[in-house]
PDB file of C-alpha atoms in Angstrom:
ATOM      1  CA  UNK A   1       0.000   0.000   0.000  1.00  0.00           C
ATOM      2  CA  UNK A   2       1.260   3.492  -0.720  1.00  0.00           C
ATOM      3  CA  UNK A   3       0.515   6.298   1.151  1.00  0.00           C
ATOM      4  CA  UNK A   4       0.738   9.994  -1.049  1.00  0.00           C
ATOM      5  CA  UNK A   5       1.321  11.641   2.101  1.00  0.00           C
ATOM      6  CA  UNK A   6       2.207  15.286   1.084  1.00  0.00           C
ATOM      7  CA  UNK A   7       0.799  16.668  -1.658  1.00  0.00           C
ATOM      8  CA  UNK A   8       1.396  20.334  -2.935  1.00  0.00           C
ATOM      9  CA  UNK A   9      -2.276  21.451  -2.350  1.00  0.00           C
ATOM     10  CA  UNK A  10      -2.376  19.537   0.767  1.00  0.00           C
ATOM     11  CA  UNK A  11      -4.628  16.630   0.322  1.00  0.00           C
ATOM     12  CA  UNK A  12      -3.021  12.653   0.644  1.00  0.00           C
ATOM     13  CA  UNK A  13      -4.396   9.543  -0.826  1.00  0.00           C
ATOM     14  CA  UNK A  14      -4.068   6.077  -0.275  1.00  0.00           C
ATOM     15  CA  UNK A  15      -3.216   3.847  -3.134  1.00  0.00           C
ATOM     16  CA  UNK A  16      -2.627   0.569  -3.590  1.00  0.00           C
ATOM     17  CA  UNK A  17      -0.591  -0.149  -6.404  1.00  0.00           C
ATOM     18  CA  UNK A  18       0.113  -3.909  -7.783  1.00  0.00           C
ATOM     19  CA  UNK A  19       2.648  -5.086 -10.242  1.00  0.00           C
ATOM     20  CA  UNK A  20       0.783  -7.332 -12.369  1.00  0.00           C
ATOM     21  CA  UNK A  21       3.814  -8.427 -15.093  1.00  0.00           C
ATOM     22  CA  UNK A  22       7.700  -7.977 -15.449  1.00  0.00           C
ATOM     23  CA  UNK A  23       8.419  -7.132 -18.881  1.00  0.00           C
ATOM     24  CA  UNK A  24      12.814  -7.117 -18.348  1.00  0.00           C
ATOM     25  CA  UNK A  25      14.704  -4.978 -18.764  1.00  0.00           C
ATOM     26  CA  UNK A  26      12.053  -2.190 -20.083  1.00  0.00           C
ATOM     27  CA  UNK A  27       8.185  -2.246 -19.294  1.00  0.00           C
ATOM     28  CA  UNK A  28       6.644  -2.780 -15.617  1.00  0.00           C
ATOM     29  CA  UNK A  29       2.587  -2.652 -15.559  1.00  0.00           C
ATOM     30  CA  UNK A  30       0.879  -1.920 -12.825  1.00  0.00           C
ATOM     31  CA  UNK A  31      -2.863  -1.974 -11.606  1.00  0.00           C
ATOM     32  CA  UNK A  32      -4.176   0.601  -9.054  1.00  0.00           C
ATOM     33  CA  UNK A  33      -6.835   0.697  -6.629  1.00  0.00           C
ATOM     34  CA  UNK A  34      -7.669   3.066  -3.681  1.00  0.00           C
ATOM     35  CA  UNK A  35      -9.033   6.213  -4.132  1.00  0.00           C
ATOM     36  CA  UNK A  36      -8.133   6.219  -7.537  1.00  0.00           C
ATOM     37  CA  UNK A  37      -8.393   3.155  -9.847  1.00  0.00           C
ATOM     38  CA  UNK A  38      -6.416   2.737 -13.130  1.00  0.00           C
ATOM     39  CA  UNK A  39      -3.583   1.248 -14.731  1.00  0.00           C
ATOM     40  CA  UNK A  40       0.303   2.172 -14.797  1.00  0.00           C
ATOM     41  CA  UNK A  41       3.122   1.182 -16.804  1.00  0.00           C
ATOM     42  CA  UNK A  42       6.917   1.859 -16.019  1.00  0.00           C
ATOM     43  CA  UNK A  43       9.005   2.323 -19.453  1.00  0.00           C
ATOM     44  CA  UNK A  44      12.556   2.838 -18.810  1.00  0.00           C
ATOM     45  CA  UNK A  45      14.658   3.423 -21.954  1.00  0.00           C
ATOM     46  CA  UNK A  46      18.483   3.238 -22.380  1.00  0.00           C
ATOM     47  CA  UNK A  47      19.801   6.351 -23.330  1.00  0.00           C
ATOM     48  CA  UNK A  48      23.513   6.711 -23.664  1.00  0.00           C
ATOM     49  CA  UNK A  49      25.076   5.739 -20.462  1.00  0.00           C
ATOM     50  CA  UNK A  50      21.570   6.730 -18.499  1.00  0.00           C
ATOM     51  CA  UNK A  51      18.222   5.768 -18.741  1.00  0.00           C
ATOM     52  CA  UNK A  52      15.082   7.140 -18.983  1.00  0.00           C
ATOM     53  CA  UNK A  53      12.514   6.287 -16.680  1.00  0.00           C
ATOM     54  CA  UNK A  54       8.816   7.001 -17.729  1.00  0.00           C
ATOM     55  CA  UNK A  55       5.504   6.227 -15.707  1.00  0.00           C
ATOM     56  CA  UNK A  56       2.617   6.394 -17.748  1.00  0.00           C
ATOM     57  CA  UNK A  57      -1.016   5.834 -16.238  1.00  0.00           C
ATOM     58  CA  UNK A  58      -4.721   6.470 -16.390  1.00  0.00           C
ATOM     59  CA  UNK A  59      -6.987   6.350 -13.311  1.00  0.00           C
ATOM     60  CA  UNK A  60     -10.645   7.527 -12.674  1.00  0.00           C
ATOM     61  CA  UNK A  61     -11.068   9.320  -9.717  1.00  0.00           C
ATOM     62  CA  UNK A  62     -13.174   7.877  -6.820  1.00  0.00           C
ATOM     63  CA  UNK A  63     -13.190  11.256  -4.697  1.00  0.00           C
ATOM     64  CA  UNK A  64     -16.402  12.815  -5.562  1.00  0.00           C
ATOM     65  CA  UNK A  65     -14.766  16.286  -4.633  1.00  0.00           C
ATOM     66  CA  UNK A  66     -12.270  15.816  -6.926  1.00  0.00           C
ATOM     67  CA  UNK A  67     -14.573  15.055 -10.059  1.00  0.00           C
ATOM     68  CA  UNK A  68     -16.626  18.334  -9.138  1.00  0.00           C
ATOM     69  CA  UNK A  69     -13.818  20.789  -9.252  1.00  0.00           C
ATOM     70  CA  UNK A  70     -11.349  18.528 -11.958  1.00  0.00           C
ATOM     71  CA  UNK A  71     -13.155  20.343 -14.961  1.00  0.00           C
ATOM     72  CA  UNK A  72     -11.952  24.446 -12.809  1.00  0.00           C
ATOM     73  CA  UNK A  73      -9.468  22.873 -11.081  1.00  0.00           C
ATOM     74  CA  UNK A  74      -7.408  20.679 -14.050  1.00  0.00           C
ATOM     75  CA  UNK A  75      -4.605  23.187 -14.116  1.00  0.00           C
ATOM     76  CA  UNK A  76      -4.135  22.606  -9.869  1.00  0.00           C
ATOM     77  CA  UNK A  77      -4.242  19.270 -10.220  1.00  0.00           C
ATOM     78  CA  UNK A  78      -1.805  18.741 -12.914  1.00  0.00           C
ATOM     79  CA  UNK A  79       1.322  21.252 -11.114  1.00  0.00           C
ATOM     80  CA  UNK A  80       0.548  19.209  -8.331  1.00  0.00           C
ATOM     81  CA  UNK A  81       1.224  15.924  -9.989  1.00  0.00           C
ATOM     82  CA  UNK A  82       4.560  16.969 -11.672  1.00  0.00           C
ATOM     83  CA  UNK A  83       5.719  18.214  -8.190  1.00  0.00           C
ATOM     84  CA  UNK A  84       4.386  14.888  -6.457  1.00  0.00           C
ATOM     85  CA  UNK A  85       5.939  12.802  -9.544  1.00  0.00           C
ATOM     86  CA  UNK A  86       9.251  15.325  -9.448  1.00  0.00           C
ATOM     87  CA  UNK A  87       9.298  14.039  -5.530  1.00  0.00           C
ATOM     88  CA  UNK A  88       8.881  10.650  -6.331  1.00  0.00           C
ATOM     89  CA  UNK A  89      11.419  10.481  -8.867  1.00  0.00           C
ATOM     90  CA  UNK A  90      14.221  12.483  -6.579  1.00  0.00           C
ATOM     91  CA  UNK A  91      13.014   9.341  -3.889  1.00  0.00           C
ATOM     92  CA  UNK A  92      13.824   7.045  -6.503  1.00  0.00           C
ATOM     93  CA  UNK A  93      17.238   8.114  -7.582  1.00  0.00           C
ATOM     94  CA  UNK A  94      17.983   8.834  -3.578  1.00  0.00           C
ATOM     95  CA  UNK A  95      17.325   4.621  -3.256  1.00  0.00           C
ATOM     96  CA  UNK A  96      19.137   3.789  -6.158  1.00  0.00           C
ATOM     97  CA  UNK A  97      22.326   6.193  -5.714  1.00  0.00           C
ATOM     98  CA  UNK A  98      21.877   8.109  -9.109  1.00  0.00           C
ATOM     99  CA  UNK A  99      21.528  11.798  -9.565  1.00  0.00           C
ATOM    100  CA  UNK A 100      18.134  12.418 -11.182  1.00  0.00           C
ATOM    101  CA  UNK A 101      18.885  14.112 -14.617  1.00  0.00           C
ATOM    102  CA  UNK A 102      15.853  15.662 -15.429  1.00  0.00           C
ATOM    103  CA  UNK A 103      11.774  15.176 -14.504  1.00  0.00           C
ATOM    104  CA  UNK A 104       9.315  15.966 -16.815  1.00  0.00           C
ATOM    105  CA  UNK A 105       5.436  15.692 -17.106  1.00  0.00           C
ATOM    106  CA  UNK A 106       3.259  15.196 -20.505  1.00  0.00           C
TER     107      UNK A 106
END
């Protein structure tokens, strides 16, 4: 289970996030469930001597709240995913002992 415990705007969620196939060296899916439900997909890419690590997902929102305000709120929501996702990557590279190159969000 994985807690989203800070949040830019200040709200957490709890997600429970299962890897449901290994795909090595390059693809992990994922399925979600919690207060969101969807599917993920790692995609990490060999670039030169780095690689490129890419998470890729689409979840419906259970929170009723959040469906209200998603159509006024959209722009919110998505700086506060890249910042949670930025956070998430700079955890990842602190496990793994790599210096996180760049984050970006699509």
């Amino acid at each position: 289970m994985t807690r989203l415990r800070r949040s830019l705007v200040g709200y957490g969620m709890t997600v429970e996030m299962r890897t449901v196939e290994i795909k090595k060296p390059y693809r992990l899916p994922g399925r979600a469930h919690g207060e969101f439900d969807g599917e993920g997909l790692w995609k990490l890419e060999a670039e030169g001597a780095t690689t490129r690590v890419r998470y890729l997902w689409s979840v419906d929102l259970k929170r009723p709240w959040m469906r209200v305000v998603t159509p006024l709120a959209a722009p919110l929501f998505r700086w506060n995913h890249r910042g949670v996702m930025r956070a998430g990557g700079e955890g990842l590279a602190r496990h793994l002992g790599v210096r996180l190159l760049a984050a970006t969000s699509r």
